[in-house]
Short mmCIF file of C-alpha atoms and ligand atoms in Angstrom, two decimals:
data_model
loop_
_atom_site.label_atom_id
_atom_site.label_comp_id
_atom_site.label_asym_id
_atom_site.label_seq_id
_atom_site.Cartn_x
_atom_site.Cartn_y
_atom_site.Cartn_z
CA MET A 1 -23.44 -7.92 -3.84
CA THR A 2 -22.72 -8.03 0.15
CA ILE A 3 -19.73 -7.61 1.21
CA ALA A 4 -19.06 -11.08 1.59
CA ASP A 5 -18.80 -11.21 -1.52
CA VAL A 6 -15.64 -8.89 -1.47
CA GLN A 7 -12.01 -9.88 -1.00
CA ALA A 8 -11.60 -7.38 1.97
CA PRO A 9 -10.75 -9.14 5.42
CA VAL A 10 -7.30 -8.01 4.79
CA ARG A 11 -8.37 -4.17 3.73
CA PHE A 12 -9.64 -3.44 7.26
CA PRO A 13 -8.70 -6.39 9.66
CA GLU A 14 -11.27 -5.58 12.11
CA PHE A 15 -14.07 -6.23 10.15
CA ASP A 16 -17.34 -8.42 10.16
CA PRO A 17 -19.62 -7.73 7.83
CA GLU A 18 -22.35 -9.14 9.52
CA ARG A 19 -21.60 -7.55 12.89
CA GLN A 20 -24.60 -5.55 14.84
CA TYR A 21 -23.34 -3.21 17.07
CA GLY A 22 -24.95 -1.13 19.61
CA MET A 23 -25.44 2.56 20.45
CA ILE A 24 -24.78 3.91 24.12
CA ILE A 25 -27.05 4.88 26.51
CA ALA A 26 -25.93 5.28 30.03
CA GLY A 27 -23.33 3.50 29.40
CA GLN A 28 -24.32 -0.06 28.11
CA SER A 29 -24.55 -1.18 24.07
CA VAL A 30 -27.74 -1.60 23.60
CA GLN A 31 -30.06 -1.56 20.62
CA ALA A 32 -33.27 0.14 19.54
CA GLU A 33 -36.35 -0.80 21.52
CA THR A 34 -38.21 -0.98 18.19
CA GLY A 35 -35.13 -3.56 17.09
CA ASN A 36 -34.65 -1.95 13.90
CA THR A 37 -30.86 -1.20 12.75
CA PHE A 38 -29.55 0.24 9.33
CA ARG A 39 -26.50 -0.83 7.25
CA CYS A 40 -23.07 1.11 7.28
CA TYR A 41 -22.17 1.40 3.17
CA ASP A 42 -18.80 1.00 1.38
CA PRO A 43 -18.67 3.49 -0.97
CA PHE A 44 -15.40 2.14 -2.37
CA GLU A 45 -16.21 -1.40 -2.49
CA GLU A 46 -19.80 -0.36 -2.81
CA ALA A 47 -21.03 -3.18 -0.53
CA GLU A 48 -23.13 -2.94 2.61
CA TRP A 49 -21.67 -4.17 5.75
CA GLY A 50 -22.78 -3.95 9.95
CA TYR A 51 -26.21 -3.47 11.30
CA VAL A 52 -26.66 0.01 13.37
CA PRO A 53 -29.72 0.43 16.03
CA ASP A 54 -32.23 3.16 14.03
CA ALA A 55 -33.11 4.77 17.57
CA SER A 56 -36.82 6.25 17.57
CA ALA A 57 -38.23 8.44 20.14
CA ALA A 58 -38.02 6.39 22.92
CA ASP A 59 -34.05 5.57 22.70
CA VAL A 60 -33.89 9.72 22.74
CA ASP A 61 -35.38 9.92 26.10
CA ARG A 62 -33.70 6.87 27.73
CA ALA A 63 -30.33 8.76 26.31
CA VAL A 64 -31.37 11.82 27.61
CA ALA A 65 -33.02 10.80 31.41
CA ALA A 66 -29.32 9.28 31.98
CA ALA A 67 -27.78 12.77 30.79
CA GLN A 68 -29.65 14.30 33.26
CA ALA A 69 -28.91 11.39 35.66
CA ALA A 70 -25.74 11.49 35.56
CA GLN A 71 -25.12 15.38 34.59
CA PRO A 72 -24.83 16.70 38.48
CA ALA A 73 -22.44 14.04 40.02
CA TRP A 74 -20.06 14.50 36.64
CA ALA A 75 -20.44 18.51 37.42
CA ALA A 76 -19.09 18.11 40.60
CA THR A 77 -16.43 15.55 40.12
CA PRO A 78 -12.79 17.20 40.59
CA PRO A 79 -11.10 19.34 38.03
CA ALA A 80 -8.26 16.60 38.55
CA ARG A 81 -10.18 13.16 38.40
CA ARG A 82 -11.85 14.48 35.24
CA LEU A 83 -8.61 14.98 33.57
CA ALA A 84 -7.66 11.76 35.01
CA LEU A 85 -10.03 9.97 33.08
CA PHE A 86 -9.52 12.47 29.99
CA GLN A 87 -5.59 11.46 29.14
CA ARG A 88 -6.93 8.07 29.75
CA TRP A 89 -9.74 8.69 27.32
CA ALA A 90 -6.71 9.77 24.74
CA ALA A 91 -4.04 7.76 25.33
CA LEU A 92 -6.49 5.07 24.15
CA VAL A 93 -7.70 6.76 20.77
CA ARG A 94 -3.74 7.12 20.33
CA GLU A 95 -3.01 3.07 20.51
CA HIS A 96 -6.54 2.99 17.81
CA VAL A 97 -5.88 5.14 15.75
CA PRO A 98 -4.97 3.24 13.15
CA GLU A 99 -8.22 1.27 13.73
CA LEU A 100 -10.60 4.65 14.18
CA ALA A 101 -9.26 5.95 10.65
CA ARG A 102 -9.78 2.64 8.64
CA THR A 103 -13.19 2.53 10.27
CA MET A 104 -14.09 6.26 8.63
CA VAL A 105 -12.07 4.75 5.19
CA HIS A 106 -14.88 2.21 5.22
CA GLU A 107 -17.72 4.20 6.65
CA ASN A 108 -17.04 7.35 3.76
CA GLY A 109 -14.25 7.03 1.45
CA LYS A 110 -12.04 9.63 2.69
CA THR A 111 -8.16 9.03 1.87
CA ILE A 112 -6.78 6.65 4.96
CA THR A 113 -4.32 9.77 4.87
CA GLU A 114 -6.68 12.37 5.69
CA MET A 115 -8.15 9.78 7.95
CA THR A 116 -4.81 9.03 10.00
CA MET A 117 -4.35 12.38 9.97
CA ALA A 118 -7.66 13.26 11.90
CA MET A 119 -7.24 10.95 13.65
CA ALA A 120 -3.96 11.83 14.63
CA ALA A 121 -5.11 15.24 16.05
CA THR A 122 -8.29 13.49 18.05
CA PRO A 123 -5.82 12.78 21.58
CA ASN A 124 -4.02 16.01 21.87
CA THR A 125 -7.74 17.78 21.05
CA ILE A 126 -8.71 15.50 24.30
CA GLU A 127 -6.11 16.50 26.29
CA PHE A 128 -5.79 20.06 25.91
CA CYS A 129 -9.95 20.40 26.46
CA GLY A 130 -8.86 17.67 29.52
CA HIS A 131 -7.21 20.62 31.08
CA TYR A 132 -10.21 22.44 30.71
CA ALA A 133 -11.88 21.70 33.58
CA THR A 134 -8.62 22.42 35.85
CA VAL A 135 -8.75 25.79 34.73
CA ILE A 136 -12.39 26.20 34.75
CA HIS A 137 -12.76 30.00 36.93
CA GLY A 138 -14.81 33.32 37.50
CA ASP A 139 -13.94 36.50 38.37
CA THR A 140 -14.36 38.86 41.59
CA ILE A 141 -15.54 42.16 39.84
CA THR A 142 -15.51 45.40 42.19
CA PRO A 143 -19.78 46.83 41.23
CA GLN A 144 -20.64 50.25 41.43
CA MET A 145 -21.61 50.34 44.44
CA PRO A 146 -18.51 49.15 46.34
CA GLU A 147 -20.14 48.71 49.75
CA HIS A 148 -21.64 45.43 47.89
CA SER A 149 -19.21 42.61 46.53
CA ALA A 150 -19.88 40.44 43.12
CA TRP A 151 -18.20 37.54 41.71
CA THR A 152 -18.66 34.79 38.66
CA THR A 153 -18.60 31.67 38.09
CA ARG A 154 -18.40 29.62 35.16
CA VAL A 155 -21.38 26.45 35.69
CA PRO A 156 -22.21 23.79 32.89
CA VAL A 157 -24.86 24.59 30.66
CA GLY A 158 -26.36 20.77 31.45
CA VAL A 159 -27.14 18.35 28.63
CA VAL A 160 -25.79 18.84 25.33
CA ALA A 161 -26.93 17.12 21.98
CA ALA A 162 -23.42 16.93 19.65
CA ILE A 163 -25.06 16.01 15.47
CA THR A 164 -22.83 15.72 12.90
CA PRO A 165 -22.11 14.70 9.51
CA TRP A 166 -20.53 12.31 7.40
CA ASN A 167 -17.20 13.98 5.88
CA ASN A 168 -15.28 13.69 9.59
CA PRO A 169 -17.26 12.52 11.51
CA ILE A 170 -14.69 12.54 14.78
CA GLY A 171 -12.61 15.70 13.83
CA LEU A 172 -16.06 17.26 13.97
CA LEU A 173 -17.18 15.80 16.96
CA ALA A 174 -14.04 16.95 18.90
CA TRP A 175 -14.77 19.99 19.60
CA LYS A 176 -18.15 19.61 20.32
CA LEU A 177 -17.47 16.27 22.79
CA PHE A 178 -14.58 17.50 24.48
CA PRO A 179 -14.79 20.62 25.20
CA ALA A 180 -18.97 19.54 26.28
CA LEU A 181 -17.84 17.04 28.83
CA ALA A 182 -14.20 19.14 30.56
CA ALA A 183 -16.15 21.85 31.29
CA GLY A 184 -18.85 19.46 33.15
CA ASN A 185 -22.31 19.21 30.53
CA THR A 186 -22.99 15.37 29.83
CA VAL A 187 -23.24 15.22 26.01
CA ILE A 188 -25.60 12.92 23.53
CA VAL A 189 -23.66 12.41 20.40
CA LYS A 190 -25.98 11.48 17.19
CA PRO A 191 -23.77 11.05 14.40
CA SER A 192 -24.11 10.84 10.70
CA GLU A 193 -26.55 7.93 9.53
CA VAL A 194 -23.60 7.41 7.00
CA THR A 195 -20.81 6.79 9.88
CA PRO A 196 -22.37 6.13 13.17
CA VAL A 197 -19.44 3.23 14.18
CA SER A 198 -16.48 5.42 13.93
CA THR A 199 -18.27 7.39 17.03
CA ILE A 200 -19.07 4.55 18.35
CA ARG A 201 -16.04 2.67 18.67
CA LEU A 202 -14.58 6.25 20.49
CA VAL A 203 -17.07 6.27 22.96
CA GLU A 204 -16.70 2.91 23.92
CA LEU A 205 -12.87 3.95 24.64
CA ALA A 206 -14.20 6.25 26.77
CA LEU A 207 -16.48 4.08 28.85
CA GLU A 208 -13.16 1.67 28.79
CA ALA A 209 -11.03 4.54 30.06
CA GLY A 210 -13.70 5.13 33.35
CA PHE A 211 -15.67 7.75 31.99
CA PRO A 212 -19.01 7.04 34.18
CA PRO A 213 -23.06 5.76 32.65
CA GLY A 214 -24.49 8.78 31.44
CA VAL A 215 -21.87 10.97 30.87
CA VAL A 216 -21.35 10.13 27.30
CA SER A 217 -24.68 8.34 25.28
CA VAL A 218 -24.49 7.82 21.31
CA ILE A 219 -28.09 8.00 19.56
CA THR A 220 -28.02 6.17 16.25
CA GLY A 221 -30.07 6.73 13.13
CA ALA A 222 -30.97 9.47 10.80
CA GLY A 223 -32.77 13.06 10.42
CA LEU A 224 -35.74 11.85 13.03
CA ALA A 225 -33.70 10.58 15.52
CA GLY A 226 -31.69 14.11 15.51
CA ALA A 227 -34.96 15.87 15.06
CA ALA A 228 -36.33 13.83 18.60
CA LEU A 229 -33.04 15.09 19.76
CA VAL A 230 -33.32 18.27 19.19
CA ASP A 231 -36.72 19.33 20.25
CA HIS A 232 -36.33 16.67 23.52
CA PRO A 233 -36.89 19.30 26.35
CA GLY A 234 -34.17 17.65 28.45
CA VAL A 235 -31.61 19.27 25.72
CA ASP A 236 -29.93 22.84 27.22
CA LYS A 237 -27.51 22.94 24.06
CA VAL A 238 -27.31 21.92 20.23
CA ALA A 239 -24.16 21.96 18.40
CA PHE A 240 -24.82 20.90 15.36
CA THR A 241 -22.28 20.10 12.29
CA GLY A 242 -24.43 19.89 8.81
CA SER A 243 -26.37 21.12 5.77
CA THR A 244 -27.79 25.27 5.81
CA ALA A 245 -31.54 23.22 5.05
CA THR A 246 -30.73 21.15 8.32
CA GLY A 247 -29.38 23.75 10.28
CA LYS A 248 -32.10 25.95 9.86
CA ARG A 249 -34.66 23.55 10.51
CA ILE A 250 -32.68 23.22 13.91
CA GLY A 251 -32.48 26.50 15.16
CA GLN A 252 -36.85 26.96 14.15
CA SER A 253 -36.99 24.70 16.57
CA THR A 254 -34.45 25.31 19.30
CA GLY A 255 -34.55 29.17 18.49
CA GLY A 256 -38.30 29.31 19.68
CA ARG A 257 -37.32 27.53 23.05
CA LEU A 258 -34.59 29.47 23.56
CA VAL A 259 -32.02 26.52 23.68
CA ARG A 260 -28.28 27.41 22.90
CA THR A 261 -27.71 26.63 19.62
CA THR A 262 -24.35 26.75 17.56
CA LEU A 263 -25.09 25.95 13.79
CA GLU A 264 -21.27 24.85 11.44
CA LEU A 265 -22.75 24.66 8.15
CA GLY A 266 -22.68 24.75 4.48
CA GLY A 267 -19.58 27.15 2.58
CA LYS A 268 -19.10 28.03 -1.31
CA GLY A 269 -15.73 29.09 -0.78
CA PRO A 270 -13.70 31.68 -3.08
CA ASN A 271 -10.08 31.11 -3.53
CA ILE A 272 -8.65 34.02 -5.36
CA VAL A 273 -6.05 34.24 -7.54
CA PHE A 274 -4.29 37.52 -8.42
CA PRO A 275 -1.65 38.52 -10.95
CA ASP A 276 1.23 39.31 -8.87
CA ALA A 277 0.28 35.54 -6.80
CA ASN A 278 3.44 33.11 -6.81
CA LEU A 279 1.51 30.67 -9.23
CA ASP A 280 3.22 27.27 -7.81
CA LYS A 281 1.74 27.90 -4.23
CA ALA A 282 -1.72 29.20 -5.87
CA ILE A 283 -1.88 25.97 -8.39
CA GLN A 284 -1.28 24.09 -5.34
CA GLY A 285 -4.00 25.77 -2.89
CA LEU A 286 -6.55 25.93 -5.72
CA VAL A 287 -5.95 21.42 -6.20
CA THR A 288 -6.41 21.30 -2.54
CA GLY A 289 -9.72 23.77 -2.42
CA LEU A 290 -10.99 22.00 -4.51
CA THR A 291 -10.24 18.47 -3.77
CA ALA A 292 -9.13 17.83 -0.40
CA GLY A 293 -11.70 15.15 0.82
CA THR A 294 -12.98 14.61 -2.56
CA GLY A 295 -14.64 17.75 -2.42
CA GLN A 296 -16.22 16.82 0.78
CA ALA A 297 -15.48 19.23 2.86
CA CYS A 298 -17.20 22.53 3.76
CA ASN A 299 -13.75 24.41 3.80
CA ALA A 300 -13.63 23.68 0.11
CA GLY A 301 -12.46 26.17 -2.18
CA SER A 302 -15.02 25.38 -5.01
CA ARG A 303 -14.96 29.40 -6.19
CA ILE A 304 -11.99 29.66 -8.28
CA ILE A 305 -11.78 33.25 -8.82
CA VAL A 306 -8.70 34.18 -11.04
CA HIS A 307 -7.21 37.26 -13.42
CA GLU A 308 -8.32 37.48 -16.37
CA ASP A 309 -4.70 38.54 -17.53
CA ILE A 310 -3.73 34.64 -15.53
CA LYS A 311 -6.88 33.22 -16.86
CA ASP A 312 -5.05 30.54 -19.59
CA GLU A 313 -1.76 30.03 -17.80
CA VAL A 314 -4.14 29.41 -14.30
CA VAL A 315 -6.46 26.56 -16.35
CA ALA A 316 -3.85 24.91 -17.76
CA ARG A 317 -1.40 24.61 -14.60
CA LEU A 318 -4.76 23.45 -12.73
CA ILE A 319 -5.65 21.14 -15.27
CA ASP A 320 -2.18 19.67 -15.05
CA ALA A 321 -1.74 19.15 -11.67
CA LEU A 322 -5.57 17.85 -11.15
CA ALA A 323 -3.84 15.01 -14.03
CA HIS A 324 -1.65 13.86 -11.72
CA LEU A 325 -3.34 13.48 -8.89
CA VAL A 326 -4.49 9.46 -8.04
CA ILE A 327 -7.96 8.30 -7.67
CA GLY A 328 -8.36 5.01 -6.24
CA ASP A 329 -8.64 2.87 -3.03
CA PRO A 330 -8.85 5.34 -0.24
CA LEU A 331 -7.15 2.34 2.04
CA ASP A 332 -4.12 3.00 -0.15
CA PRO A 333 -1.84 6.24 1.38
CA ASP A 334 -0.63 6.67 -2.35
CA THR A 335 -4.53 7.83 -3.14
CA ASP A 336 -5.24 11.40 -3.58
CA ILE A 337 -9.12 11.10 -4.68
CA GLY A 338 -11.44 8.73 -2.90
CA PRO A 339 -14.58 7.92 -3.82
CA ILE A 340 -18.11 10.37 -2.62
CA ALA A 341 -18.84 9.13 0.45
CA SER A 342 -22.87 7.85 -0.33
CA ARG A 343 -25.27 7.14 -2.53
CA ALA A 344 -27.19 10.03 -2.01
CA GLN A 345 -24.01 11.98 -1.97
CA TYR A 346 -23.07 10.48 -5.30
CA ALA A 347 -26.35 11.26 -7.30
CA LYS A 348 -26.31 14.82 -6.05
CA VAL A 349 -22.36 15.41 -7.24
CA SER A 350 -23.49 13.35 -10.31
CA SER A 351 -26.52 15.62 -10.65
CA TYR A 352 -24.87 18.82 -10.54
CA LEU A 353 -22.54 17.36 -13.78
CA ASP A 354 -25.50 17.10 -15.68
CA ILE A 355 -26.48 20.85 -14.34
CA ALA A 356 -24.04 22.43 -15.60
CA GLU A 357 -23.99 20.71 -19.23
CA SER A 358 -27.79 22.20 -19.13
CA GLU A 359 -26.88 25.47 -18.36
CA ALA A 360 -26.37 27.98 -21.51
CA THR A 361 -23.45 29.72 -20.31
CA THR A 362 -21.25 27.67 -18.49
CA THR A 363 -18.48 25.69 -20.26
CA PHE A 364 -16.67 22.27 -19.40
CA VAL A 365 -13.20 22.95 -18.49
CA THR A 366 -11.63 19.32 -17.02
CA GLY A 367 -12.95 16.66 -15.42
CA ALA A 368 -16.47 15.52 -15.31
CA ARG A 369 -15.54 11.37 -15.81
CA ARG A 370 -18.02 9.52 -13.51
CA ALA A 371 -16.97 5.70 -12.37
CA LYS A 372 -15.80 3.47 -14.64
CA GLN A 373 -15.17 6.03 -17.02
CA ILE A 374 -12.63 7.00 -15.38
CA PRO A 375 -9.58 5.00 -16.69
CA GLY A 376 -8.02 2.42 -13.98
CA ILE A 377 -11.33 2.16 -12.09
CA GLU A 378 -13.64 -0.81 -11.78
CA HIS A 379 -15.76 0.01 -8.93
CA GLY A 380 -16.46 2.45 -6.21
CA LEU A 381 -18.61 5.82 -5.99
CA PHE A 382 -16.25 8.08 -7.67
CA ILE A 383 -16.25 11.45 -9.70
CA GLU A 384 -12.97 13.22 -11.15
CA PRO A 385 -12.08 16.27 -10.08
CA THR A 386 -13.75 18.62 -12.14
CA VAL A 387 -13.83 21.96 -13.51
CA TYR A 388 -16.69 24.19 -15.21
CA GLU A 389 -15.87 28.55 -16.04
CA THR A 390 -19.39 30.30 -14.77
CA PRO A 391 -19.87 33.38 -15.91
CA ASP A 392 -23.19 34.14 -15.09
CA PRO A 393 -23.66 35.06 -11.08
CA ARG A 394 -26.89 32.86 -11.01
CA SER A 395 -25.31 29.60 -12.65
CA ARG A 396 -26.38 27.06 -10.17
CA VAL A 397 -22.73 25.19 -10.32
CA ARG A 398 -21.88 28.58 -9.74
CA CYS A 399 -23.95 29.79 -6.55
CA GLU A 400 -24.85 26.57 -4.84
CA GLU A 401 -22.98 24.05 -2.56
CA ILE A 402 -22.38 20.67 -4.62
CA PHE A 403 -19.93 19.12 -1.85
CA GLY A 404 -18.21 17.11 -4.41
CA PRO A 405 -15.37 17.78 -6.39
CA ILE A 406 -16.78 20.61 -8.79
CA GLY A 407 -15.24 24.16 -9.02
CA ALA A 408 -16.31 27.10 -11.00
CA LEU A 409 -14.11 28.70 -12.52
CA ILE A 410 -14.79 32.92 -12.69
CA THR A 411 -12.61 35.64 -14.27
CA PHE A 412 -12.58 39.10 -13.05
CA ARG A 413 -10.65 42.64 -14.08
CA THR A 414 -10.29 44.78 -10.87
CA GLU A 415 -10.18 44.08 -6.99
CA ASP A 416 -12.71 45.71 -6.11
CA GLU A 417 -14.48 43.63 -8.62
CA ALA A 418 -13.22 40.07 -6.72
CA ILE A 419 -14.36 40.72 -3.52
CA GLN A 420 -17.52 41.88 -5.08
CA ILE A 421 -17.36 38.27 -6.96
CA ALA A 422 -16.22 36.26 -3.39
CA ASN A 423 -18.99 38.09 -0.98
CA ASP A 424 -21.36 37.43 -3.59
CA THR A 425 -22.78 34.18 -1.80
CA GLU A 426 -25.27 33.38 0.58
CA TYR A 427 -22.09 31.14 2.43
CA GLY A 428 -19.53 32.93 4.47
CA LEU A 429 -17.63 30.32 6.03
CA VAL A 430 -13.77 29.96 4.60
CA GLY A 431 -12.26 32.36 1.78
CA GLY A 432 -8.29 33.06 0.54
CA LEU A 433 -6.59 34.86 -2.01
CA TRP A 434 -2.95 34.47 -3.13
CA THR A 435 -0.70 37.04 -3.91
CA THR A 436 2.67 38.79 -3.04
CA ASP A 437 1.22 42.55 -2.26
CA ILE A 438 1.27 42.46 1.82
CA ASN A 439 -1.15 45.19 0.97
CA ARG A 440 -3.46 43.60 -1.05
CA ALA A 441 -3.42 40.76 1.16
CA ARG A 442 -4.34 42.74 4.18
CA ARG A 443 -7.43 45.02 2.75
CA VAL A 444 -8.94 42.33 0.75
CA ALA A 445 -9.12 40.24 3.38
CA THR A 446 -10.37 42.12 5.67
CA LYS A 447 -13.62 42.47 3.29
CA LEU A 448 -14.16 38.89 2.88
CA ASP A 449 -17.19 38.15 4.71
CA VAL A 450 -16.27 34.96 6.37
CA GLY A 451 -15.27 33.64 9.50
CA VAL A 452 -11.95 32.39 8.27
CA ALA A 453 -9.52 34.72 5.37
CA TRP A 454 -6.64 32.49 4.16
CA ILE A 455 -3.96 34.68 2.95
CA ASN A 456 -1.68 32.35 0.72
CA THR A 457 -2.16 29.03 1.47
CA TRP A 458 -5.53 27.63 1.88
CA ARG A 459 -6.68 24.60 5.00
CA ALA A 460 -4.66 25.69 7.08
CA PHE A 461 -6.06 24.80 10.80
CA SER A 462 -4.67 24.62 14.37
CA GLY A 463 -6.82 23.90 17.60
CA ASN A 464 -6.02 27.18 19.28
CA VAL A 465 -7.73 29.06 16.29
CA PRO A 466 -11.57 29.55 15.89
CA PHE A 467 -12.84 27.84 12.80
CA GLY A 468 -16.82 29.21 11.85
CA GLY A 469 -18.89 30.72 9.79
CA ARG A 470 -20.89 33.96 8.75
CA LYS A 471 -24.37 34.33 7.10
CA SER A 472 -25.96 31.09 6.38
CA SER A 473 -22.61 28.73 7.05
CA GLY A 474 -23.68 29.01 10.78
CA VAL A 475 -23.60 30.64 13.31
CA GLY A 476 -21.22 30.70 16.30
CA HIS A 477 -18.10 28.99 16.19
CA GLU A 478 -15.52 26.04 17.05
CA MET A 479 -12.43 25.57 17.85
CA GLY A 480 -10.17 28.04 19.99
CA ILE A 481 -9.74 29.24 23.41
CA ASP A 482 -13.08 31.00 23.78
CA ILE A 483 -14.59 27.65 22.89
CA PHE A 484 -15.48 26.41 26.43
CA GLU A 485 -17.54 29.73 26.39
CA GLU A 486 -19.54 28.03 23.95
CA TYR A 487 -20.18 25.20 26.93
CA THR A 488 -20.63 27.34 30.25
CA GLU A 489 -23.31 29.57 31.23
CA VAL A 490 -21.50 32.79 33.36
CA LYS A 491 -23.67 33.16 37.44
CA ALA A 492 -23.16 36.27 38.76
CA TYR A 493 -23.44 36.58 42.74
CA TRP A 494 -23.65 39.55 45.06
CA LEU A 495 -23.15 40.28 48.84
CA GLY A 496 -24.94 43.62 50.24
CA PRO A 497 -23.14 45.64 52.61
CA ASP A 498 -21.53 44.19 55.76
CA ASP A 499 -24.03 45.72 58.58
CA SER A 500 -22.39 43.62 61.61
P1 LIG B 1 -26.88 16.73 7.16
O1 LIG B 1 -27.76 18.53 7.58
O2 LIG B 1 -27.44 15.83 6.16
O3 LIG B 1 -27.38 16.20 8.21
C1 LIG B 1 -26.14 16.54 9.38
C2 LIG B 1 -26.34 15.69 10.94
O4 LIG B 1 -27.78 16.19 10.56
C3 LIG B 1 -26.99 14.36 9.82
O5 LIG B 1 -27.14 13.47 11.90
C4 LIG B 1 -28.15 13.62 10.24
O6 LIG B 1 -28.76 12.71 10.49
C5 LIG B 1 -28.76 14.53 11.36
N1 LIG B 1 -29.72 15.50 11.13
C6 LIG B 1 -30.74 15.23 9.62
N2 LIG B 1 -31.80 16.33 9.65
C7 LIG B 1 -31.93 16.08 11.16
C8 LIG B 1 -32.82 17.03 11.41
N3 LIG B 1 -34.80 17.68 11.10
N4 LIG B 1 -32.91 17.76 12.98
C9 LIG B 1 -31.49 17.08 13.56
N5 LIG B 1 -30.71 16.31 12.87
C10 LIG B 1 -31.18 16.21 11.54
O7 LIG B 1 -25.71 17.05 6.63
P2 LIG B 1 -24.91 15.69 5.96
O8 LIG B 1 -25.24 15.94 4.28
O9 LIG B 1 -24.04 14.88 6.93
O10 LIG B 1 -22.98 16.83 5.87
C11 LIG B 1 -23.23 17.32 5.03
C12 LIG B 1 -22.76 19.16 5.26
O11 LIG B 1 -22.54 19.56 6.58
C13 LIG B 1 -22.37 19.90 4.04
O12 LIG B 1 -23.72 21.46 4.09
C14 LIG B 1 -21.47 20.76 4.64
O13 LIG B 1 -21.04 22.00 4.74
C15 LIG B 1 -21.21 20.86 6.43
N6 LIG B 1 -19.94 20.05 7.47
C16 LIG B 1 -20.02 21.69 8.29
C17 LIG B 1 -18.85 21.90 8.24
C18 LIG B 1 -18.75 23.06 9.27
O14 LIG B 1 -17.99 23.61 10.19
N7 LIG B 1 -19.07 24.75 8.76
C19 LIG B 1 -17.90 21.07 8.23
C20 LIG B 1 -18.22 19.98 8.06
C21 LIG B 1 -19.70 19.91 7.26
#
């Protein structure tokens, strides 16, 4: 079946299933030198659409050369001019929020509600970062030898490679691309092969706003294109969001060459419910943690850790809340749960339903139906929200990042045990707890070995609050005012004594 067989035009007005998209190098929309392409896939319609260039190392060479050529002039562009470009870009993105949100829904099946919220925040991030261009500054320092003078400046790192995953293509690019550009770097973006078109459109709008050729480029392709970019000697900094496995490979390459690198990787978030919690709010938090983005979120609360005294009540209420979620068309604003994003991810998430069946101590709690087994579903890569009870600390369902709407339920008896269970993971991205005891809240949150601890909330984000992980969840952070330090180098200057 092709998309032409699907009654789709009114669902996505900009949509032409046969369109050949171009990647962006030196300000031009170009094809791969080899002429190779790949296709996008709509996981709700189960249909392919569009042709996108499949870049090779030769295309990466062209993009890096353009970025290197453009970088000195971009860094020397007066701050007010840089800010004006950011403001024009933000205005254009604001006008295109519905189109960009629909494009992402078409690419990854996430709900229009989630993708619209992600897109609506993007112009604000562009403007926030654009202003940084006008306030970059160093310090004057009185050194230990006061007859000397010393001062610092902040200089751009150079050429930045920004590599992103498919689960929130523009939201996750924003905190790489905008601060890097504001600080005077040039950037080459390599979006996921699952979601290339939304990124191409975002960068086309940058060109329309007047960003000079080569300042921001897009290379499309899969792992080979990403690796060619990471390994390129002309790249000065890699900013990556994706799986821990890929992040480790990138770290090995860039570490050996001392290339600055930030890695935002996987998670297996613990969501702890204490007996004194406000259960109305806690259940809502568990549902959000399990189902937001159909569970395809690094910040998922995929380990539900509940005190044994309230387990029966929590389970009953959780099952009831999950049963009320609307599963279906991601373009319908009433839909809560869209499909899994791609055929590969559907196969992976499905395999964990089989793994759960095969684990001796893992027991079924709710869910586990896929695709047409779900009432009312006629097509689409759906898996319904699912919970298994996993008493065995070695259960794969409990330990491994599934990146789908599958939760591992674990019970505890004491606060120390809850903390031990929460930290018994290779990951350390987000974690949360539900309690009305302020002292317990502070005590437990402090002991969670995570980069972001949520107390009586889940999935709270703000551009000025940092986000990043520990352990196998990453190196460095994004968001927050400190983000600009990731995209600048401090340079120190000394002036000797005045002998005149
Ligand atoms: P992935 O690692 O498969 O791919 C991520 C990106 O890396 C893609 O653009 C891909 O083409 C590229 N890539 C693949 N191999 C590469 C290589 N050898 N060198 C360079 N680039 C390469 O991840 P994914 O499946 O796209 O995304 C899901 C993962 O992302 C999950 O593990 C999730 O937890 C993680 N994630 C983390 C955060 C965070 O902020 N920590 C946010 C969202 C997603």
